CSV table of N, CA and C in Angstrom, one decimal:
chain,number,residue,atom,x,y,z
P,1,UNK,N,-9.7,33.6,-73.7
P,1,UNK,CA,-9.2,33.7,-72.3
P,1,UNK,C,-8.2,34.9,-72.3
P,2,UNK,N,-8.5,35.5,-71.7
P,2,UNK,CA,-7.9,36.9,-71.3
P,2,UNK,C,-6.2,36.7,-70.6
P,3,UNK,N,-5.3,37.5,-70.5
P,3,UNK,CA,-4.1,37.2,-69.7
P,3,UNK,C,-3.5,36.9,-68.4
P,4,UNK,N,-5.2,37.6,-67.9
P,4,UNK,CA,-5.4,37.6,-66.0
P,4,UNK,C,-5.6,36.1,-66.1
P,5,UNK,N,-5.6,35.0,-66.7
P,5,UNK,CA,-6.2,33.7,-66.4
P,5,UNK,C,-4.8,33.1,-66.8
P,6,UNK,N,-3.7,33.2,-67.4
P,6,UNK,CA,-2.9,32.1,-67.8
P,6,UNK,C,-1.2,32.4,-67.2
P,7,UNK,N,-1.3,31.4,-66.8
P,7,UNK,CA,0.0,31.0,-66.6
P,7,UNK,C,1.6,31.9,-66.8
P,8,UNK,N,2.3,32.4,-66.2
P,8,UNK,CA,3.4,33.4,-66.0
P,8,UNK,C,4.4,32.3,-66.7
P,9,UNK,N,5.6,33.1,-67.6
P,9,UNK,CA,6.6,32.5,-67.8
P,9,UNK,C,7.5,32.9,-68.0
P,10,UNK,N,9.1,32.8,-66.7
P,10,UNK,CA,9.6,33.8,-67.0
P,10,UNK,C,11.1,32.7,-67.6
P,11,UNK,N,11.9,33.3,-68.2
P,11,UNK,CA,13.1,32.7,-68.6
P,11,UNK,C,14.3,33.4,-68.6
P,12,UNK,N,14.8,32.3,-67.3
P,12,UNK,CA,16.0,32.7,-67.1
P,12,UNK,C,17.4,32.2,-67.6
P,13,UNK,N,18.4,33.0,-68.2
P,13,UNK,CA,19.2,32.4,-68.8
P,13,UNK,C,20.8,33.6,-68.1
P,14,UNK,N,22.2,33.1,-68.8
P,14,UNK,CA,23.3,33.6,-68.1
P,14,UNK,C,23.3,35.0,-69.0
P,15,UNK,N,22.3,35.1,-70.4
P,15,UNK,CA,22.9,36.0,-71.2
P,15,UNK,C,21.6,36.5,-71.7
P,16,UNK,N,21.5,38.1,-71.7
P,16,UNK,CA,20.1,38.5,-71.7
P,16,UNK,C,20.0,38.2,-73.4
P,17,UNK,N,20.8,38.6,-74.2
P,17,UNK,CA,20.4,38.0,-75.5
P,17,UNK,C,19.1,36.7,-75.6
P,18,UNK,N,20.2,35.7,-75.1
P,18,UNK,CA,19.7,34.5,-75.3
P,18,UNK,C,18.4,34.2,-74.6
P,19,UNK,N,17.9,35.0,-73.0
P,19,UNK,CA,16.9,35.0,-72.4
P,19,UNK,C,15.6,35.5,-73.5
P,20,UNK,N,15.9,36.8,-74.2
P,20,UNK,CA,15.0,37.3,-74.8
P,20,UNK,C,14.7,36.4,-76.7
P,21,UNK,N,15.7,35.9,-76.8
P,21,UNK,CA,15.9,35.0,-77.7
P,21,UNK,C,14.9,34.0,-77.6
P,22,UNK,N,15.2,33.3,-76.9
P,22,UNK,CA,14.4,32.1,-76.6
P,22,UNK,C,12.6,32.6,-76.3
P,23,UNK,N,12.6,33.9,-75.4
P,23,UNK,CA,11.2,34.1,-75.2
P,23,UNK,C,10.7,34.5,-76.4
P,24,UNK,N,11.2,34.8,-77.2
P,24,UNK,CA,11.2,35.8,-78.5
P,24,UNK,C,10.2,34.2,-79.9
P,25,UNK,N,11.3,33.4,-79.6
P,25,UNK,CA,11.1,32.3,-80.3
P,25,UNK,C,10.0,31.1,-79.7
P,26,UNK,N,9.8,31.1,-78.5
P,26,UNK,CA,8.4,30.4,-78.0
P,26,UNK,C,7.3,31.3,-78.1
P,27,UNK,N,7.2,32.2,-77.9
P,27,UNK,CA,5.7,33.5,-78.0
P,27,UNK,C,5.6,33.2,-79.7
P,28,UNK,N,6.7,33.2,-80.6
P,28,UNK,CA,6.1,33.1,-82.3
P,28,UNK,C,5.9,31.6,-82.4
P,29,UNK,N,6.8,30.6,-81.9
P,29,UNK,CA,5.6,29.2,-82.3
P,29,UNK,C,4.5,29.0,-81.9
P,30,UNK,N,4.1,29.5,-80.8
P,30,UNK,CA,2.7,30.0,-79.8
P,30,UNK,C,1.9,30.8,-80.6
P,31,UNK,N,2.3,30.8,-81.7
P,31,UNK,CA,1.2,31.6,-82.7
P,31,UNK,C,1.3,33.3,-82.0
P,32,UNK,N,2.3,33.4,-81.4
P,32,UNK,CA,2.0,35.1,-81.7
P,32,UNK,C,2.9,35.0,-80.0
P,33,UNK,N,1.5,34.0,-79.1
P,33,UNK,CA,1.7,33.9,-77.7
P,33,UNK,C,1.6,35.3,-77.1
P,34,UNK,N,0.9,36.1,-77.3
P,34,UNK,CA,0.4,37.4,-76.9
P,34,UNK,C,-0.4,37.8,-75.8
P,35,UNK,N,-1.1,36.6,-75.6
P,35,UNK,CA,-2.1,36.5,-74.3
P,35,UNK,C,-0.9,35.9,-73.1
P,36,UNK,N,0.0,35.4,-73.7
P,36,UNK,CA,1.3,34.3,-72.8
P,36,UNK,C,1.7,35.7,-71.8
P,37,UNK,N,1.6,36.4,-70.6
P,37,UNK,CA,2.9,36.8,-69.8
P,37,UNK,C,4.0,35.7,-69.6
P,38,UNK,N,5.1,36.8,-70.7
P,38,UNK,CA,6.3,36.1,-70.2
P,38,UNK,C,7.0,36.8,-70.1
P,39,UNK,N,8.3,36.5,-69.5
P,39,UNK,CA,9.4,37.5,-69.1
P,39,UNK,C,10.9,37.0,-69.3
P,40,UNK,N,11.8,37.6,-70.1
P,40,UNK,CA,13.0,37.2,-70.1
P,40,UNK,C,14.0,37.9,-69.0
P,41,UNK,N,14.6,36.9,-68.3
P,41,UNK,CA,15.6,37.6,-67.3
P,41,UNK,C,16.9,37.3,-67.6
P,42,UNK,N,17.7,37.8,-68.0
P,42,UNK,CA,18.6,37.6,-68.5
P,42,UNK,C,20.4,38.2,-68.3
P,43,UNK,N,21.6,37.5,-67.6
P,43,UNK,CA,22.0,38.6,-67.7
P,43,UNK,C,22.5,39.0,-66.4
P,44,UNK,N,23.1,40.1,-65.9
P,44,UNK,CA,22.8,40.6,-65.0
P,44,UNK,C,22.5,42.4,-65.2
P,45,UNK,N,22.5,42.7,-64.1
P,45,UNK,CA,22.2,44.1,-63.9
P,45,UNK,C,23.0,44.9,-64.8
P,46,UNK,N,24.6,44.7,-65.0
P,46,UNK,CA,25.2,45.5,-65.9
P,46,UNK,C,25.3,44.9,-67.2
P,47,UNK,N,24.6,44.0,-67.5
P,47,UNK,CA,24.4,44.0,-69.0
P,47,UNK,C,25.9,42.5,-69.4
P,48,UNK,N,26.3,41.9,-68.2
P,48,UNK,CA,27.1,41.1,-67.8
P,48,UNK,C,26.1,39.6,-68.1
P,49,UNK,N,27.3,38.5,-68.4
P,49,UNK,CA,27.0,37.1,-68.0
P,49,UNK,C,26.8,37.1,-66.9
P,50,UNK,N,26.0,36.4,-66.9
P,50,UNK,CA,25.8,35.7,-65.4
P,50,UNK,C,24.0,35.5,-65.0
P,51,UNK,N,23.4,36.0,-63.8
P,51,UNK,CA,22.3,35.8,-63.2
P,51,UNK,C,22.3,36.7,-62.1
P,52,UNK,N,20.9,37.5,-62.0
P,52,UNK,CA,20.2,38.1,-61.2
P,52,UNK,C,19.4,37.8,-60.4
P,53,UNK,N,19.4,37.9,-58.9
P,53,UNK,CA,18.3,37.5,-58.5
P,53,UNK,C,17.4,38.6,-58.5
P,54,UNK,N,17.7,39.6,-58.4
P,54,UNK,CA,16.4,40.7,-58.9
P,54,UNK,C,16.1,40.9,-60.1
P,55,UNK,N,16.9,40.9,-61.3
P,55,UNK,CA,16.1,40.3,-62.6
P,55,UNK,C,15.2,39.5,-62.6
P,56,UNK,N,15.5,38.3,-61.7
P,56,UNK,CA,14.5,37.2,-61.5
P,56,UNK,C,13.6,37.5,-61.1
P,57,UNK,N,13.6,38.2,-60.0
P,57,UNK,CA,12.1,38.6,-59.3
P,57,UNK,C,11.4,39.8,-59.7
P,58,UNK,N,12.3,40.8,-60.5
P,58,UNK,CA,11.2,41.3,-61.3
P,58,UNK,C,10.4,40.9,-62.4
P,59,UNK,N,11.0,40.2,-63.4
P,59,UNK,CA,10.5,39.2,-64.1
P,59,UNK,C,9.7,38.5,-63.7
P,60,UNK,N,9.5,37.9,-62.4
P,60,UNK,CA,8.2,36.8,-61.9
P,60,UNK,C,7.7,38.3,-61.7
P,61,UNK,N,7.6,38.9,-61.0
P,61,UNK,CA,6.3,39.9,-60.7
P,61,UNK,C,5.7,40.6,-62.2
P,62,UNK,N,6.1,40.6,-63.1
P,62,UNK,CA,5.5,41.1,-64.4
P,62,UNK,C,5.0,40.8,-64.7
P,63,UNK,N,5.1,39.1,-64.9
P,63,UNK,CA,3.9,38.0,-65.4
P,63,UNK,C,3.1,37.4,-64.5
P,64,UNK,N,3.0,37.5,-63.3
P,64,UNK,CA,2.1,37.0,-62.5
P,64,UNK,C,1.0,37.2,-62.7
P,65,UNK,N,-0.1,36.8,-63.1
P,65,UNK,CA,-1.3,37.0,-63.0
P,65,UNK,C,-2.6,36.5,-61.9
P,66,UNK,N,-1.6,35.8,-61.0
P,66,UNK,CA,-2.6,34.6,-60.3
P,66,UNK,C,-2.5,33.2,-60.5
P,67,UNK,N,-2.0,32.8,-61.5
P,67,UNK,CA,-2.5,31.3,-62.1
P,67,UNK,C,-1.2,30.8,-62.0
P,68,UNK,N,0.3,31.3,-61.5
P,68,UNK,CA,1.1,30.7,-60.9
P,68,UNK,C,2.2,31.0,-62.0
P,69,UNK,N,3.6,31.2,-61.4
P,69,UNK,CA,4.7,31.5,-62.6
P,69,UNK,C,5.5,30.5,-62.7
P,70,UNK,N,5.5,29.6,-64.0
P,70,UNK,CA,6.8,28.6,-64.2
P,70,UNK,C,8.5,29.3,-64.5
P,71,UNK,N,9.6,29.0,-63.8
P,71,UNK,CA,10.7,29.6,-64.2
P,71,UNK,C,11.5,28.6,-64.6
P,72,UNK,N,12.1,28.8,-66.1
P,72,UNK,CA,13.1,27.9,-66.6
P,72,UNK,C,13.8,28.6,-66.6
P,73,UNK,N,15.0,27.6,-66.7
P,73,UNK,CA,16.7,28.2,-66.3
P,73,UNK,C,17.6,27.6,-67.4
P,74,UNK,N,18.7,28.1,-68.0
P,74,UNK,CA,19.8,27.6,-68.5
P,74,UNK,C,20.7,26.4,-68.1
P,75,UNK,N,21.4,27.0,-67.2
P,75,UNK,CA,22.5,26.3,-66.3
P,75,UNK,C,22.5,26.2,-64.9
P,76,UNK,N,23.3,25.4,-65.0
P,76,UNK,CA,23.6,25.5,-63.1
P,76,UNK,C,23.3,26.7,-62.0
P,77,UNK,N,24.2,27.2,-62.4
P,77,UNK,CA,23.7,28.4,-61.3
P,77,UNK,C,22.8,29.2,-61.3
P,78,UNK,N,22.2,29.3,-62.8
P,78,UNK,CA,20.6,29.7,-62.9
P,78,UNK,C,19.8,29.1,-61.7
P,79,UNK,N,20.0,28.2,-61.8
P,79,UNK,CA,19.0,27.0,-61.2
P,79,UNK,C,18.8,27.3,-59.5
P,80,UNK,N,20.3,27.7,-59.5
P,80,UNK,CA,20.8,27.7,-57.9
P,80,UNK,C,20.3,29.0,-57.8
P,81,UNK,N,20.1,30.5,-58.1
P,81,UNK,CA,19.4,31.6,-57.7
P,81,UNK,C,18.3,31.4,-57.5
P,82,UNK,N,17.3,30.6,-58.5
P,82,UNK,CA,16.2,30.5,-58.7
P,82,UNK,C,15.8,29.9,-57.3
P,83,UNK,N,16.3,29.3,-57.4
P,83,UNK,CA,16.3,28.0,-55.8
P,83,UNK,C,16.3,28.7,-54.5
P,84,UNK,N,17.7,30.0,-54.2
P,84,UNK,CA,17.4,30.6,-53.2
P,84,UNK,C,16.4,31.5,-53.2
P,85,UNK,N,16.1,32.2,-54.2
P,85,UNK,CA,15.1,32.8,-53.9
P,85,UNK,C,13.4,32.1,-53.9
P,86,UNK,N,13.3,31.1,-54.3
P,86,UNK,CA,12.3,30.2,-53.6
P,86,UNK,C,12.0,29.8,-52.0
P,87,UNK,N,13.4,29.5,-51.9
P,87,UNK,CA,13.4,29.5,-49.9
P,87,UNK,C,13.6,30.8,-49.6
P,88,UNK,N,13.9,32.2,-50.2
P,88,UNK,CA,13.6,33.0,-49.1
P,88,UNK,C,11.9,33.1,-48.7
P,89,UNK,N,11.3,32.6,-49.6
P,89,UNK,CA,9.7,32.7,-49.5
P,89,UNK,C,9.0,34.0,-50.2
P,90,UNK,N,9.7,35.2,-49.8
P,90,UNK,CA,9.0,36.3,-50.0
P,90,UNK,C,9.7,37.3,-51.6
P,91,UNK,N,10.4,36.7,-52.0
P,91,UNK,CA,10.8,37.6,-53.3
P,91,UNK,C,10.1,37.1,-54.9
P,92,UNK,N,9.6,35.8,-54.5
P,92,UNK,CA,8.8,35.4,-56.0
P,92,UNK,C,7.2,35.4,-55.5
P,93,UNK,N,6.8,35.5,-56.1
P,93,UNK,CA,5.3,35.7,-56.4
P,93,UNK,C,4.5,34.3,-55.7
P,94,UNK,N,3.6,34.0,-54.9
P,94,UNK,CA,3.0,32.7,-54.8
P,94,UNK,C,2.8,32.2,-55.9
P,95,UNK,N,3.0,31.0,-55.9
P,95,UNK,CA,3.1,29.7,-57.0
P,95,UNK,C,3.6,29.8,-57.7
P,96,UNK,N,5.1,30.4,-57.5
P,96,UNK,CA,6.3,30.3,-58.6
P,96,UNK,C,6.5,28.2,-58.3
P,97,UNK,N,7.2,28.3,-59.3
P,97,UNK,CA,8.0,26.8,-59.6
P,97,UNK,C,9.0,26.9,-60.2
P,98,UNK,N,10.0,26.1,-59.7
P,98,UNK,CA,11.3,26.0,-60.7
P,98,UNK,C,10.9,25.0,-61.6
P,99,UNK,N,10.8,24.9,-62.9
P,99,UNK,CA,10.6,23.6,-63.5
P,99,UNK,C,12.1,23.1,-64.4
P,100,UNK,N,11.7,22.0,-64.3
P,100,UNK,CA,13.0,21.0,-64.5
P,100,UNK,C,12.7,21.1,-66.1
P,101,UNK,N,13.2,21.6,-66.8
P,101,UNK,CA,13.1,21.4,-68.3
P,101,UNK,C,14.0,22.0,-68.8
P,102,UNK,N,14.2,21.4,-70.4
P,102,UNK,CA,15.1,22.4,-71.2
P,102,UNK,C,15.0,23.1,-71.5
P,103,UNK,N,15.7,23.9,-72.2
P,103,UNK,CA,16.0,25.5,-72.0
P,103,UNK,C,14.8,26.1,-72.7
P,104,UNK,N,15.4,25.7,-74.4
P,104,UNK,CA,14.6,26.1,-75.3
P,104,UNK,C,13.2,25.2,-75.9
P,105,UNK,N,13.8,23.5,-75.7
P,105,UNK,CA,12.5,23.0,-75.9
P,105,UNK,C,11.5,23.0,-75.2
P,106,UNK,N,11.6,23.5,-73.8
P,106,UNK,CA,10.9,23.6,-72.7
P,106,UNK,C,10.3,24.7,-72.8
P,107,UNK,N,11.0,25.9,-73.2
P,107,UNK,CA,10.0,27.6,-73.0
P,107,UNK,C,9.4,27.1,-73.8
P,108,UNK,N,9.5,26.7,-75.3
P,108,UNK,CA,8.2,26.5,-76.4
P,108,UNK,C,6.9,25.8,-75.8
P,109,UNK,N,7.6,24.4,-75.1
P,109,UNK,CA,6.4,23.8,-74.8
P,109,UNK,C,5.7,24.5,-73.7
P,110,UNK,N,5.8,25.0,-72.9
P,110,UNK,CA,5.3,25.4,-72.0
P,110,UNK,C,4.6,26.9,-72.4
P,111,UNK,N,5.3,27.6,-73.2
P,111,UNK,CA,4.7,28.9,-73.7
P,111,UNK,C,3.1,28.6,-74.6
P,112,UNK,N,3.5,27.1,-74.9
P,112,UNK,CA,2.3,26.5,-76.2
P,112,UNK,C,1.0,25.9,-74.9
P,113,UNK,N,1.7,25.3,-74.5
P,113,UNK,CA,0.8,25.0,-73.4
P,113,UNK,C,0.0,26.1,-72.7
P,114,UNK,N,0.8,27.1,-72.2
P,114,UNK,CA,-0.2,28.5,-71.4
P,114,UNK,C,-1.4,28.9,-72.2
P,115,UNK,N,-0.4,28.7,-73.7
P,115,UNK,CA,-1.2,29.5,-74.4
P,115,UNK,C,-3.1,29.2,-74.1
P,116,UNK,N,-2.5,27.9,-74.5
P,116,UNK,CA,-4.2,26.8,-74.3
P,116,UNK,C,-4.6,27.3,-73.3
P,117,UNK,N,-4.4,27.9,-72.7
P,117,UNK,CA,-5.0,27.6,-71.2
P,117,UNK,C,-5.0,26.7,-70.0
P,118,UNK,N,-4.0,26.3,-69.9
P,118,UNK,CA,-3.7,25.1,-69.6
P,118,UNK,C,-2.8,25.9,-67.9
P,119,UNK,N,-3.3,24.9,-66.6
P,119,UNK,CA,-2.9,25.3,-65.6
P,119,UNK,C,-1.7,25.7,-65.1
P,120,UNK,N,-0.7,26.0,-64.1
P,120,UNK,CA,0.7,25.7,-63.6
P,120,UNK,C,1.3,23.9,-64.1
P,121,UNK,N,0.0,23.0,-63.6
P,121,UNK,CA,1.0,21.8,-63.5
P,121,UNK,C,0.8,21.6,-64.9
P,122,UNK,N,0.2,21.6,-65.5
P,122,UNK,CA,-0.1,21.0,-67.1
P,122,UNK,C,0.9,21.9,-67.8
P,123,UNK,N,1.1,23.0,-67.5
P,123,UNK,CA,2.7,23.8,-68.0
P,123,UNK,C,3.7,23.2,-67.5
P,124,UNK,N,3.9,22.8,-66.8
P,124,UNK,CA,5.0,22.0,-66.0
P,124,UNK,C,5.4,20.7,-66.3
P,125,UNK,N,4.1,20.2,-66.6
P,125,UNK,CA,4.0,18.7,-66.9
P,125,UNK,C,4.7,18.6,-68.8
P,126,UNK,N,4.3,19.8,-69.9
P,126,UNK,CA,4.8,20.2,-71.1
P,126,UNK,C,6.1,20.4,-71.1
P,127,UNK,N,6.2,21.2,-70.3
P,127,UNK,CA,7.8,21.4,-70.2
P,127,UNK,C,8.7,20.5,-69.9
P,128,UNK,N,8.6,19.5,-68.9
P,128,UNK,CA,9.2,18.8,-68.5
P,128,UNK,C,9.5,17.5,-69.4
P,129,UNK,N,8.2,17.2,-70.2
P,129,UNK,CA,8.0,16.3,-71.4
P,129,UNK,C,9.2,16.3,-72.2
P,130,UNK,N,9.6,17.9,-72.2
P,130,UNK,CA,10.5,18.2,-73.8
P,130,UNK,C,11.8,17.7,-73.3
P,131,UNK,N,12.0,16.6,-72.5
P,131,UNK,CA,13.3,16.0,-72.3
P,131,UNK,C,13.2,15.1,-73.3
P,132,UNK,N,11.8,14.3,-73.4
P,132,UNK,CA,11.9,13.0,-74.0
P,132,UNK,C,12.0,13.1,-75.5
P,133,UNK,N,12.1,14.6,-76.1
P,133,UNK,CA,12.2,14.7,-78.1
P,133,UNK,C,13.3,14.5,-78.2
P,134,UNK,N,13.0,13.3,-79.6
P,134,UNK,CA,14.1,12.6,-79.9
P,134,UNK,C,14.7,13.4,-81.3
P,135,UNK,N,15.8,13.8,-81.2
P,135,UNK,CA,16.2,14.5,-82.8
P,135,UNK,C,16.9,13.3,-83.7
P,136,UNK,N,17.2,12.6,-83.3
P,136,UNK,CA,17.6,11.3,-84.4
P,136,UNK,C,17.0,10.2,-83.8
């Protein structure tokens, strides 16, 4: 399956390190994850903590292929950009989703899941799973 068929992932975090970190580290458990569009947004425009909503939205337009983009977030206010720019309607890509998951267990699962081929909700459904891993 080619990359026009799978699932967009973009990750957003307060600190572009840690954005490209984390994508960095889901695309190599994903066995490479090379067919995965994903996108780390990270950061702001000056290279600052914090969150972009146009990092965001260029990052969804990178990986969009059609098959719908999941966006995970760090923190709070990640969450909250992500959110406005969903109700403005017109700055993310049709079939973006905020998905409720964790940061880092969540991009893997979800990055592992695209990989498969596996839809928007079945990415979503992965992601959201990685609440329930138990480390002790």
């Amino acid at each position: 399956m080619s990359d026009a068929n799978r699932v967009g992932i973009v990750l957003v975090s307060h600190s572009a390190e840690v954005a490209a970190s984390v994508a960095e580290l889901a695309k190599g458990l994903a066995g490479g994850g090379t067919e995965v569009p994903v996108a780390a947004a990270g950061g702001t425009e000056g290279g600052g903590l914090g969150t972009s909503a146009e990092l965001i939205a260029a990052a969804a337009a990178s990986v969009d292929r059609g098959a719908g983009v999941a966006v995970l977030t760090d923190l709070g206010s990640a969450v909250l950009t992500v959110k406005a720019l969903l109700a403005e309607g017109d700055e993310l890509p049709d079939g973006t989703r905020l998905v409720d998951a964790p940061f880092v267990e969540g991009a893997v699962a979800a990055v592992v899941t695209a990989a498969a081929g596996a839809d928007l909700a079945a990415v979503e459904a992965a992601a959201a799973e990685a609440y329930s891993y138990r480390k002790v």
